[in-house]
Amino acid sequence: MTLLLAIVVGALYASGLFLMLRRSIVKLAFGLVLLGHGTNLLILTAGGVVRGRPPLIPKGGAPLDAPPADPVAQALILTAIVISFAVVAFAIVLLHRVHRTMGSDDIDSLESTRP
């Protein structure tokens, strides 16, 4: 399972970097999204993919016989999802503004207009 997730993370990083190196700003935004998803899977894989029970023991209960799931990786992924959503939303608004102002999304055709 870990090998499969490592291959998927590598594919997401590779396709995200490929899209970010294209000439279109829209493809740059999609590449940013793929890098965010790859990072979330990387954190999940580094935290260990186990089918453990939640690390909660009731008062007076017996200790866990199976290893508990690590909640830190899940909390980090949730935080990363929120941050990447905000970054992507900002990038889409910026993309819309650039396209409306310049009339193109090609990176090479965008020039700064200095007075």
C-alpha positions in Angstrom: 0.0 0.0 0.0 2.8 2.4 0.8 4.5 1.7 -2.5 1.3 2.4 -4.4 0.9 5.7 -2.5 4.5 6.6 -3.2 4.0 6.1 -6.9 0.8 8.2 -6.8 2.6 11.0 -4.9 5.4 10.9 -7.5 2.9 11.0 -10.4 1.1 14.0 -8.8 4.3 15.9 -8.2 5.5 15.2 -11.8 2.3 16.2 -13.4 1.9 19.2 -11.2 5.4 20.4 -12.1 4.8 19.7 -15.7 1.7 21.8 -15.7 3.4 24.6 -13.8 6.1 24.8 -16.5 3.5 25.3 -19.3 2.9 28.7 -20.9 -0.7 29.1 -19.7 -1.6 30.6 -16.3 -4.6 28.2 -16.1 -2.3 25.2 -16.3 -0.1 26.8 -13.7 -3.1 27.0 -11.3 -4.0 23.3 -12.0 -0.4 22.4 -11.4 -0.6 24.1 -8.0 -3.7 22.1 -7.2 -1.9 18.8 -8.1 1.1 19.8 -6.0 -1.2 20.4 -3.0 -2.9 17.0 -3.4 0.5 15.3 -3.8 1.7 17.0 -0.6 -1.4 15.8 1.3 -0.8 12.2 0.2 2.9 12.5 1.1 2.0 13.6 4.7 -0.6 10.8 4.9 2.0 8.2 3.7 4.7 9.6 6.1 2.3 9.4 9.0 1.8 5.7 8.3 -1.2 4.1 6.7 -2.6 1.8 9.3 -6.1 0.6 10.0 -5.9 1.4 13.7 -8.5 2.4 16.1 -8.8 5.9 17.3 -6.4 6.7 20.2 -9.2 7.1 22.7 -9.4 4.8 25.7 -12.6 5.1 27.8 -12.2 5.7 31.6 -11.4 2.4 33.2 -11.1 0.7 29.8 -8.5 -1.9 28.7 -5.5 -0.8 26.8 -5.6 -1.0 23.0 -4.5 -4.3 21.5 -4.0 -2.8 18.0 -1.7 0.1 17.3 -3.7 3.3 17.3 -4.0 5.6 14.3 -1.8 8.7 14.5 -4.0 11.8 14.6 -1.2 14.3 13.9 -0.9 13.4 10.3 -4.7 13.8 9.8 -4.7 17.2 11.5 -1.8 18.4 9.3 -3.6 17.2 6.2 -6.8 19.0 7.2 -4.8 22.2 7.8 -3.0 21.8 4.5 -6.3 21.3 2.7 -7.6 24.6 4.1 -4.4 26.5 3.3 -4.2 25.1 -0.3 -7.9 25.9 -0.9 -7.2 29.5 0.1 -4.1 29.7 -2.1 -5.9 28.2 -5.1 -8.9 30.6 -4.6 -6.5 33.6 -4.5 -4.7 32.2 -7.6 -8.0 31.9 -9.5 -9.0 35.4 -8.6 -5.6 36.7 -9.7 -5.9 34.6 -12.9 -9.3 36.1 -13.7 -8.0 39.7 -13.1 -4.9 39.1 -15.3 -7.0 37.7 -18.1 -9.5 40.5 -17.9 -6.8 43.2 -17.9 -4.4 41.7 -20.5 -6.8 39.7 -22.6 -4.7 36.6 -22.6 -3.5 33.8 -20.3 -0.2 33.1 -22.2 2.7 33.9 -19.9 4.9 35.0 -22.7 2.4 37.5 -24.1 2.0 39.3 -20.7 4.1 42.4 -20.5 4.4 45.0 -17.8 3.1 48.3 -18.9 5.4 50.9 -17.4 4.7 54.6 -18.0 
